Coordinates of C-alpha atoms and ligand atoms in Angstrom, one line a residue:
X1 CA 110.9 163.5 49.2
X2 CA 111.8 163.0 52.6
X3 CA 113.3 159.4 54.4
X4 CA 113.6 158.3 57.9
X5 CA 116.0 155.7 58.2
X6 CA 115.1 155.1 62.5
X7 CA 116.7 153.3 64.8
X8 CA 119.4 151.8 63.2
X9 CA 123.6 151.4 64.1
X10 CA 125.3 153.7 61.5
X11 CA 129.0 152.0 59.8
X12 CA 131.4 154.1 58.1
X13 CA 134.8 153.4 57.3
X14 CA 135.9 154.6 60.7
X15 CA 132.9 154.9 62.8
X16 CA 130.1 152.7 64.4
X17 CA 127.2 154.5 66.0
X18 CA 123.8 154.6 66.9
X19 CA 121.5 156.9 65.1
X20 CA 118.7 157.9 63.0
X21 CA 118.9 159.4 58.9
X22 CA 117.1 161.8 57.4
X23 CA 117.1 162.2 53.8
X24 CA 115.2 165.1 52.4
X25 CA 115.6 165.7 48.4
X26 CA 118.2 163.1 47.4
X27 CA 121.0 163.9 50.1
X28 CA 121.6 163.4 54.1
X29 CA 120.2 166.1 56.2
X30 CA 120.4 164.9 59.3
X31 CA 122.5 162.1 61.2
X32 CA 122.1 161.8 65.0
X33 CA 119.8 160.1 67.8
X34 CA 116.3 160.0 68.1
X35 CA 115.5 162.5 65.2
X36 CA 112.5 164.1 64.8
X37 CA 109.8 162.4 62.1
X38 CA 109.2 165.4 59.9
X39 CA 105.3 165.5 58.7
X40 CA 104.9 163.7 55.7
X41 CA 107.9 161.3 55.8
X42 CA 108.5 157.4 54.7
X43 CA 110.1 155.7 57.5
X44 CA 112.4 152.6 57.6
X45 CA 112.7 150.5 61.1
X46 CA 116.3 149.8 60.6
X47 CA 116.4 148.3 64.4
X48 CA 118.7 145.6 64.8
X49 CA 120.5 146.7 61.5
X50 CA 123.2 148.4 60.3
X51 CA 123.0 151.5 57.9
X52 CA 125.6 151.9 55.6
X53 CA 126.7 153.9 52.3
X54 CA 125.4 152.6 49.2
X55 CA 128.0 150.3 47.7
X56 CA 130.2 151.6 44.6
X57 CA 131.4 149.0 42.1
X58 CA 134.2 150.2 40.3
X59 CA 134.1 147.6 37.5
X60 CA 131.2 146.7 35.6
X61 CA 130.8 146.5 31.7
X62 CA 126.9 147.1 30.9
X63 CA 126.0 146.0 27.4
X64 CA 129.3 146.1 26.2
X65 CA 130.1 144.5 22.5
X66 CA 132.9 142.2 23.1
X67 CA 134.3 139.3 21.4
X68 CA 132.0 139.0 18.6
X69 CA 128.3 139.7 21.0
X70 CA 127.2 142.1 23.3
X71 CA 126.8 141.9 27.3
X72 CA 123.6 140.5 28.1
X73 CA 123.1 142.7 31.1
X74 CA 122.4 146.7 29.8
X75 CA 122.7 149.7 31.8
X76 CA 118.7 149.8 33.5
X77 CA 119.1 146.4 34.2
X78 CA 122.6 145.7 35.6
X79 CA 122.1 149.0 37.9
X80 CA 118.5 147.5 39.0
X81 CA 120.3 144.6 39.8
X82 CA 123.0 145.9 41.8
X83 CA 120.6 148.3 43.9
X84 CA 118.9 145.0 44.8
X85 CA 122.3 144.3 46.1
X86 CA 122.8 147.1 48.2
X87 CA 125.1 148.8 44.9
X88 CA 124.1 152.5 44.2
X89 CA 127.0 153.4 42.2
X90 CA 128.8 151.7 39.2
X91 CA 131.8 153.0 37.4
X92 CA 131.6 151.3 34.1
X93 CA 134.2 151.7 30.7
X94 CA 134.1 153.2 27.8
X95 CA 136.0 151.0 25.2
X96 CA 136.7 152.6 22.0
X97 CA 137.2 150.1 19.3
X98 CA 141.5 150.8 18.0
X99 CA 141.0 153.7 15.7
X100 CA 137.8 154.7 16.9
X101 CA 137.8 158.7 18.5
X102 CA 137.4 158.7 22.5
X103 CA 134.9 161.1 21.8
X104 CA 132.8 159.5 19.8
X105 CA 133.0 156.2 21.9
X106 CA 132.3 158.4 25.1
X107 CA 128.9 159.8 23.7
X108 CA 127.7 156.1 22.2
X109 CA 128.4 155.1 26.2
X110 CA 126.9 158.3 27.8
X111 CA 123.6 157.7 25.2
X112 CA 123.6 153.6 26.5
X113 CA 123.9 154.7 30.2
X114 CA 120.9 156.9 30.3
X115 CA 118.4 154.0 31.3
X116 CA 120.6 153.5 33.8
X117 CA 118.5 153.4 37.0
X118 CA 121.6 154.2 40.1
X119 CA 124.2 156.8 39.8
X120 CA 127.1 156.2 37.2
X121 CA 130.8 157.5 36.0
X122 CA 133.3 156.0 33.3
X123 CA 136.5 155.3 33.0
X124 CA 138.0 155.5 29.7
X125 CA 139.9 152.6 27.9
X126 CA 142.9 153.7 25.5
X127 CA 142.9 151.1 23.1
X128 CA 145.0 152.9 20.4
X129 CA 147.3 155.9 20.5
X130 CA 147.6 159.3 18.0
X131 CA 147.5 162.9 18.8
X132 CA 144.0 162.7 19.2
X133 CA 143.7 160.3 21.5
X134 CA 146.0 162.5 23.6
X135 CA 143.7 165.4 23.0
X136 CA 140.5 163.5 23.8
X137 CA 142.1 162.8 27.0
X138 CA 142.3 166.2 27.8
X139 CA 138.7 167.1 27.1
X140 CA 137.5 164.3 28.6
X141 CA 139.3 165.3 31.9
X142 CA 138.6 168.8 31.9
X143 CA 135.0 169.1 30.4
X144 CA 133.6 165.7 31.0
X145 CA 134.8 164.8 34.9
X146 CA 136.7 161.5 33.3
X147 CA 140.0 161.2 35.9
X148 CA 140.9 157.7 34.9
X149 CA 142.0 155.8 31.4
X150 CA 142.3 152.0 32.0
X151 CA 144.4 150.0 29.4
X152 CA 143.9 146.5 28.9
X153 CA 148.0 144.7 28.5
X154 CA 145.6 141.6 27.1
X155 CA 143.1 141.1 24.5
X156 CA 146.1 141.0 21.7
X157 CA 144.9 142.0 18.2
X158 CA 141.7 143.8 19.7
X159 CA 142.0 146.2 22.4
X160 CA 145.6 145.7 24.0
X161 CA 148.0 148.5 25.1
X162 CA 151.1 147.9 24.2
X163 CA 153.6 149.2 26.0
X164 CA 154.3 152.6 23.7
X165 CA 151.0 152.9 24.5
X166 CA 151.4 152.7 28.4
X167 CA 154.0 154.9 28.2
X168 CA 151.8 158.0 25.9
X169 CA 149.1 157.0 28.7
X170 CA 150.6 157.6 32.1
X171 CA 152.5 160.3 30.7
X172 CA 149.1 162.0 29.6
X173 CA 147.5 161.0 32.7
X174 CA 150.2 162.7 34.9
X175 CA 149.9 165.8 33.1
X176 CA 146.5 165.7 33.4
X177 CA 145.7 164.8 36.9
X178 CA 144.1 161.5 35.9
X179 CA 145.0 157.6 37.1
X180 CA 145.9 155.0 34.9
X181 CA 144.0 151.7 35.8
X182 CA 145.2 148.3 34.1
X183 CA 144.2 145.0 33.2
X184 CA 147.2 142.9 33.7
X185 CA 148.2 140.4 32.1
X186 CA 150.7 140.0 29.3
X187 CA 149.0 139.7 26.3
X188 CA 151.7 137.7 24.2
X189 CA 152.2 135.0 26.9
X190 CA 148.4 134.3 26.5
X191 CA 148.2 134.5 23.1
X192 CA 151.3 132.0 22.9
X193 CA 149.3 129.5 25.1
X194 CA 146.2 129.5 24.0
X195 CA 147.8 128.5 20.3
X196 CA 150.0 126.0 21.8
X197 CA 147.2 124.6 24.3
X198 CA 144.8 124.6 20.7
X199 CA 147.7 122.6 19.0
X200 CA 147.8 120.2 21.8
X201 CA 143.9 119.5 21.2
X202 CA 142.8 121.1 24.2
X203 CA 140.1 123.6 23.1
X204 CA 137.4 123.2 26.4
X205 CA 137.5 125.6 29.0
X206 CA 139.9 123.9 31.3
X207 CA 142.3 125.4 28.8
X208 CA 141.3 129.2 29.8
X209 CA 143.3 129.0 33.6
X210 CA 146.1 127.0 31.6
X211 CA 146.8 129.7 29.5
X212 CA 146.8 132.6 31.6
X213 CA 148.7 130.9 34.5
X214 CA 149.3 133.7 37.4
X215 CA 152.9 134.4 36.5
X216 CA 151.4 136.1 33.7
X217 CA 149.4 138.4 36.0
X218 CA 152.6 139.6 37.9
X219 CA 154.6 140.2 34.6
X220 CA 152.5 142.7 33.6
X221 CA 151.3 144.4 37.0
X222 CA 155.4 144.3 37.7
X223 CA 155.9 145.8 34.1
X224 CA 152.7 148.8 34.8
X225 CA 153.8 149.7 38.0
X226 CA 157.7 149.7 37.0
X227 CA 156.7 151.9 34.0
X228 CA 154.1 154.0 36.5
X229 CA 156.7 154.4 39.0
X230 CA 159.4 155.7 36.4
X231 CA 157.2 158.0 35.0
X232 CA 156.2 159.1 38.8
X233 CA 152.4 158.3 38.2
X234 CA 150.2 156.6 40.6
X235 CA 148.3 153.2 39.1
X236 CA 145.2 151.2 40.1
X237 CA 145.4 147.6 38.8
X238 CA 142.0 145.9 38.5
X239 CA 140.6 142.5 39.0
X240 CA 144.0 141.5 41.1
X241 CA 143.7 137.4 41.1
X242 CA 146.5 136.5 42.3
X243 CA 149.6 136.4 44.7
X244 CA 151.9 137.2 42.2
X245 CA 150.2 140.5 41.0
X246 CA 149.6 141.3 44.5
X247 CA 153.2 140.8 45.4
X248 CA 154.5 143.7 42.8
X249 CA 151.8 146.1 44.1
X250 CA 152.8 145.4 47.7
X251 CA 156.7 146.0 47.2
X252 CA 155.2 148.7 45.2
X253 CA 153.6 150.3 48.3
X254 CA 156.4 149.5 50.5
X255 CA 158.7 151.4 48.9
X256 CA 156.4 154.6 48.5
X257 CA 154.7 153.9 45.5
X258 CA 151.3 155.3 44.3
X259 CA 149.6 151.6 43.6
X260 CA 146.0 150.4 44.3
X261 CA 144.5 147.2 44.0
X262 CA 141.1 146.2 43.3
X263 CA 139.7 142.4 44.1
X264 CA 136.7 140.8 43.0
X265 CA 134.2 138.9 45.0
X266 CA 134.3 135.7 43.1
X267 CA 138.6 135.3 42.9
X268 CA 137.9 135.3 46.7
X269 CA 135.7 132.7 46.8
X270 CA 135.7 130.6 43.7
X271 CA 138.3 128.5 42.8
X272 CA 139.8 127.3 39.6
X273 CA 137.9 123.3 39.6
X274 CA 135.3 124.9 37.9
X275 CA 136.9 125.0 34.5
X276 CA 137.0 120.9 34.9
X277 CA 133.3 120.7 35.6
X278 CA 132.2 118.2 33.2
X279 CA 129.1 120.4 31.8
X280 CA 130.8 122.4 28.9
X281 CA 127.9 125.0 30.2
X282 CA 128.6 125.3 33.2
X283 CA 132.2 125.3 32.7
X284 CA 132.2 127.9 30.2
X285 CA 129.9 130.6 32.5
X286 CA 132.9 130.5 34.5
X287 CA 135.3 131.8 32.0
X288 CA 136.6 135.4 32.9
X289 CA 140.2 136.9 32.4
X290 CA 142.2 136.8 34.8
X291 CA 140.4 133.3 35.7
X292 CA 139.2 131.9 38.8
X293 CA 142.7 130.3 40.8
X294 CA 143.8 128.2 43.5
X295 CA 143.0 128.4 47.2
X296 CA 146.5 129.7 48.2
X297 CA 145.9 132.6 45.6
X298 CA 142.3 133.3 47.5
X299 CA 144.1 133.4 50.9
X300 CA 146.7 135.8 49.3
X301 CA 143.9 138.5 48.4
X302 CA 142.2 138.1 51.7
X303 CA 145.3 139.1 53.3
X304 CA 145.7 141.6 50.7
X305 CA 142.7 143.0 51.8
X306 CA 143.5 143.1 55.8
X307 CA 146.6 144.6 55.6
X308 CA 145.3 147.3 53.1
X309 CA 147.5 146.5 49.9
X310 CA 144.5 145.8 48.3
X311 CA 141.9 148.6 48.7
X312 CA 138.7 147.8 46.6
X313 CA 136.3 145.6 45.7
X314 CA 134.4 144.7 42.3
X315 CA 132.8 142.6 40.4
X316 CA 133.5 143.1 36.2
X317 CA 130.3 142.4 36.3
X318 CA 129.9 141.6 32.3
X319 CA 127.0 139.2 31.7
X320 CA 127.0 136.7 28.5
X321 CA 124.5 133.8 28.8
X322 CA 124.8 129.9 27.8
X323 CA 124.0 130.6 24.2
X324 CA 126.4 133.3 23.8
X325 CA 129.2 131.3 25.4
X326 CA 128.7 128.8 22.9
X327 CA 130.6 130.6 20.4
X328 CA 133.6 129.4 21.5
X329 CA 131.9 125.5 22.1
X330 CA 135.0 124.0 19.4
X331 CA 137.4 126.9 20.7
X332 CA 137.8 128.0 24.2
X333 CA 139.3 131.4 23.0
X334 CA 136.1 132.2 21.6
X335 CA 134.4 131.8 24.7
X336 CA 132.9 135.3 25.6
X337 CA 135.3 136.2 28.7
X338 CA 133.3 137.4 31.3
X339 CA 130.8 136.9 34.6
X340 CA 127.9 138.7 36.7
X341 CA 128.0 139.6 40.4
X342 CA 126.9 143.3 40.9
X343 CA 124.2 141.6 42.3
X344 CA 126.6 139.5 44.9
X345 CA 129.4 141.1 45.8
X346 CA 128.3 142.8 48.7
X347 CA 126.5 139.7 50.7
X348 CA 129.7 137.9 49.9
X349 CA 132.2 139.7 51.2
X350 CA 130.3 140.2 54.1
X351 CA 129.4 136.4 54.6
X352 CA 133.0 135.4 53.5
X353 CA 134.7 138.9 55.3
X354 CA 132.8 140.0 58.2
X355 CA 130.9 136.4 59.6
X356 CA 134.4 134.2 58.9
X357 CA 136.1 137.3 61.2
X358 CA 138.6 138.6 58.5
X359 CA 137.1 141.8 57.9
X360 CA 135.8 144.8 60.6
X361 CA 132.5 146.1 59.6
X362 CA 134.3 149.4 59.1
X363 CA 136.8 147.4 56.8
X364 CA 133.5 146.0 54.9
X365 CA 132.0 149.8 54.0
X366 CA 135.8 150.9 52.8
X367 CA 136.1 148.0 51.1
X368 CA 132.9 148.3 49.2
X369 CA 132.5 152.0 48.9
X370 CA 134.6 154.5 50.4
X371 CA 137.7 153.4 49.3
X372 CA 136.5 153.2 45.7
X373 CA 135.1 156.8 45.8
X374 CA 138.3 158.1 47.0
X375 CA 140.6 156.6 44.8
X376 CA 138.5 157.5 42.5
X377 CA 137.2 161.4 43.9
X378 CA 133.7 160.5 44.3
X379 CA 134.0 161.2 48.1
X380 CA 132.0 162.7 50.2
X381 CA 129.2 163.1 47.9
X382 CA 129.7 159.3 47.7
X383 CA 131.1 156.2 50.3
X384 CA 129.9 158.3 53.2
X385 CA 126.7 158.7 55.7
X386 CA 127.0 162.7 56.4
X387 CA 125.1 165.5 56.1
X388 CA 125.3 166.9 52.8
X389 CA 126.3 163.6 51.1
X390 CA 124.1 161.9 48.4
X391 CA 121.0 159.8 50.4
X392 CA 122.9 156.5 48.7
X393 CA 122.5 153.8 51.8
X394 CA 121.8 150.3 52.6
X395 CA 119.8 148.8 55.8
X396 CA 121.9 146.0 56.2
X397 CA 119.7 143.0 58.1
X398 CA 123.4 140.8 59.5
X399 CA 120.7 137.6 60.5
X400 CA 119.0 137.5 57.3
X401 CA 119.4 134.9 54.8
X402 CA 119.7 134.1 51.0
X403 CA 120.5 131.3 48.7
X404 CA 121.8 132.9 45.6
X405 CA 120.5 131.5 42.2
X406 CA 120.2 132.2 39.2
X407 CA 116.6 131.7 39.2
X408 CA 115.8 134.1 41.6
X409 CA 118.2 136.9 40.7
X410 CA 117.9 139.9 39.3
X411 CA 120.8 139.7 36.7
X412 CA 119.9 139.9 33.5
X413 CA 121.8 136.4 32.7
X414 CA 121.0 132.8 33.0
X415 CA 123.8 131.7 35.0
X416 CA 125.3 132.4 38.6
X417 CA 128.9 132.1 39.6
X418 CA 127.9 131.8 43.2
X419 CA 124.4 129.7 42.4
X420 CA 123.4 127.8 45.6
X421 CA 125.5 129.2 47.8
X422 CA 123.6 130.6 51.2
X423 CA 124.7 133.9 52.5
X424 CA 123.7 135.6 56.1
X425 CA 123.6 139.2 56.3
X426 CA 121.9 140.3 53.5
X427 CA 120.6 144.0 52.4
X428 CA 117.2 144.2 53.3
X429 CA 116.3 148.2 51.9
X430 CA 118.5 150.2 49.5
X431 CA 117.9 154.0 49.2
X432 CA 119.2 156.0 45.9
X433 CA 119.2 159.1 45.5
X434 CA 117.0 159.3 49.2
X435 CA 114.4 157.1 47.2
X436 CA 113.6 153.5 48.5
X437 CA 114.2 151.6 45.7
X438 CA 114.4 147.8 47.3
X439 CA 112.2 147.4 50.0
X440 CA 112.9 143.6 51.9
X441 CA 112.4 142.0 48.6
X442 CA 111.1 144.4 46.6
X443 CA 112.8 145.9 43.6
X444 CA 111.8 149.3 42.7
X445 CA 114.3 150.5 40.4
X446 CA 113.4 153.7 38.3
X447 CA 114.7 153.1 34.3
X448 CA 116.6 156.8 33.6
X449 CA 116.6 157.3 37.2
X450 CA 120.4 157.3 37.1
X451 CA 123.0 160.5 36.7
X452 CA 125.9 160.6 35.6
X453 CA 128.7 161.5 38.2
X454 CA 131.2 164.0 36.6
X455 CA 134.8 163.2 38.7
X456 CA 137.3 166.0 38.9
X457 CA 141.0 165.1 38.2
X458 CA 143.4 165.6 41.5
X459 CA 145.8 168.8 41.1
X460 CA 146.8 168.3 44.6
X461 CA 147.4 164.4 44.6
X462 CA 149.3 165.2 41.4
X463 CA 151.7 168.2 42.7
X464 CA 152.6 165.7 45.7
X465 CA 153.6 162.9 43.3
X466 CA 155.2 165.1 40.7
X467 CA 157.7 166.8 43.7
X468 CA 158.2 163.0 45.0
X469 CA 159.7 161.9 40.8
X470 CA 161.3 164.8 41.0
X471 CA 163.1 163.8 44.4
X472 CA 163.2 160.6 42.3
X473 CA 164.1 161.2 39.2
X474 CA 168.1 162.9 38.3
X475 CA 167.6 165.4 35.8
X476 CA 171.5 165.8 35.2
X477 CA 173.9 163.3 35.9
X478 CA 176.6 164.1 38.3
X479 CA 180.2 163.7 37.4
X480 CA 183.5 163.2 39.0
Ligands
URP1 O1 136.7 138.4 31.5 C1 136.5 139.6 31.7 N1 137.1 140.2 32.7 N2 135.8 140.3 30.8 C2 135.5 141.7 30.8 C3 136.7 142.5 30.2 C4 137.8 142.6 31.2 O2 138.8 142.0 31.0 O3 137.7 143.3 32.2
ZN2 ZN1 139.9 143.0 32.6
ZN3 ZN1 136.6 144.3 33.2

């Protein structure tokens, strides 16, 4: 199938340019002015518009069982929905219940994930810790493409790492070439709030922010990235909400640390009044972990994002409608933790990032794709428009216009965290796999059309950061 994308400005993460792409059987064959319309091909006007990779969210959680249900929004439909966004790749998880073999968890996902209609890797939660888990992590690195574990420091008496279990992680990770990703926040604190906050009566969901207050968030990224940084591994925190977890991975950085941050669209916009919305419903569609926070935090990420401390974006884009929320109607620790967004995220961070002046339009395409496949050795097959690169790319229209809703979206859940807000700039074609697959409106996502994207570990990253803890690290102690 061959593509002619004609006429419009081409962004990367460090170029603007006018020209014309040609995709012929899935990838990029040609980049450059005034190309040639080869017989037989589809053509785009992209005049006036800017063609960018595809973006690549690094967090989602397609039909995953959690808290008692199962995420309304499944693998065809949450990818359908983000390529109407201008998303063409999604790194989900894999969470194996405690006890339950990686292995065996990994398939159950891989099965799931092959409705998927965009391009899709895992990452791998460790939830537990034996001798198998450490050999599953080897197999899944070295036959499977898996280069990075995530462990949740929350979620006590389901799926939270302790810190034994960090420790086993990174260890295994560094031997293996692999990151270690975290979801940080300290799973005792929480669980002491939320009982005390239960005794005191308070069981809505304006009790969720209250007991997971931000100092919670830096305890635990300090506590990953201390234990990272003694081990001498690098460490991705997701879902940073706050100043205080940015904080630690900034003095992190600063003093030579491997640390990456990743930010989701709706901490950067929504703030934590929501949970004191007087509808229960509407409060409780709001409920995520880490939750929604002040305005100073917001600020705090934005900047986080300018000065490159923070160097993704996502969405944990895990759906549960009104009538699964209402589990936790008498007990807000019952509430199914978790919002949508794939659909969102890129129109706005563009809205809220490039129109407000905060973010560079190269800024906006590292920020939403190249950075992630990076970090995360997807790139150049992914994040980039080059020859030889997968045909992934959005015609992004910067004048057009949408009102997001819930009633017009595409997410397979009845609620919105952004619902009437009006966004300008807005991705008017998507093209997967060099196939047009939203054309100005219209969704034409292939069920199964997805593959899975295998992702090497880093030998090279690795030998670096090893050398650097050995610098680091005394392996005999010197005495006078
Ligand atoms: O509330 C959230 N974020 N739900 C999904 C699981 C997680 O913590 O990432
Ligand atoms: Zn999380
Ligand atoms: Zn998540």
């Amino acid at each position: 199938m061959t593509l002619l994308i004609r006429g419009g400005t081409v962004v990367t993460h460090d170029e603007t340019y006018r020209a014309d792409v040609l995709c012929v059987d899935g990838q990029i064959a040609a980049v450059g002015p005034d190309l040639e319309v080869p017989a037989g091909a589809e053509i785009i006007d992209a005049a006036g518009q800017y063609v960018m990779p595809g973006g690549i969210d690094p967090h989602t959680h397609m039909q995953l069982p959690f808290m008692g249900t199962v995420a309304s929004e499944d693998f065809y439909t949450g990818t359908a929905a983000g390529l109407a966004g201008g998303t063409t790749t999604i790194i989900d998880f894999v969470i194996p219940s405690p006890g339950q073999s990686l292995m065996e968890a990994f398939e159950t996902w891989r099965g799931w994930a092959d409705k998927a209609a965009a391009d899709y890797a895992f990452h791998v939660a460790i939830t537990w810790w034996d001798d198998s888990v450490r050999e599953d992590m080897g197999t899944l690195v070295r036959e499977h493409g898996v280069n990075s574990f995530k462990h949740f420091m929350a979620y006590k008496n389901a799926i939270m790492a302790t810190d034994d279990i960090l420790v086993e992680s990174f260890t295994r990770c560094l031997e293996l070439g692999a990151v270690p990703t975290v979801h940080a926040e300290n799973g005792e604190l929480v669980y002491h709030l939320q009982q005390k906050l239960l005794a005191q009566g308070i069981t809505g969901p304006e009790a969720h922010p209250l007991s997971r207050p931000p100092q919670v968030e830096g305890e635990a990224a300090s506590r990953a990235i201390r234990i990272a940084g003694t081990l001498g591994a690098p460490i991705y925190v997701v879902h940073v909400s706050c100043k205080d977890s940015l904080d630690e991975i900034t003095y992190a950085r600063q003093q030579g640390q491997a640390v990456y941050g990743e930010c989701l669209a709706g901490h950067l916009v929504i703030d934590e009044s929501v949970y004191r919305n007087k509808d229960w419903d509407t409060a409780a569609g709001y409920v995520m972990s880490p939750p929604f926070r002040s305005k100073a935090h917001q600020d705090a990420l934005w900047k986080g994002l300018q000065s490159g401390n923070l160097q993704t974006t996502a969405t944990d884009h895990c759906c549960f409608c009104a009538e699964q929320k209402a589990m936790g109607k008498d007990d807000f620790t019952k509430i199914p933790n978790g919002t949508a967004g794939i659909e969102d995220r890129m129109a706005v961070l563009w809205d809220e990032g490039v129109n407000s002046g905060r973010l560079s339009l190269q800024e906006f395409v590292a920020l939403t794709s190249t950075n992630a496949a990076k970090i995360f050795n997807l790139y150049p097959r992914k994040g980039a428009v080059r020859v030889g690169a997968d045909a992934d790319l959005v015609v992004w229209d910067p004048k057009g216009t949408r009102t997001i809703s819930a009633k017009t979206h595409h997410q397979n859940i009845d609620f919105n965290i952004f619902e009437g807000k009006t966004v300008t700039g807005i991705p008017r074609h998507t093209i997967s796999q060099g196939k047009w697959v939203w054309r100005d409106g219209e969704l034409h996502a292939e069920r199964g059309a997805g593959r899975y994207l295998e992702r090497p570990a880093y030998p090279g990253v690795y030998d670096v950061l090893k050398r650097r803890a050995e610098v680091n690290t005394p392996t005999a102690v010197d005495r006078d």
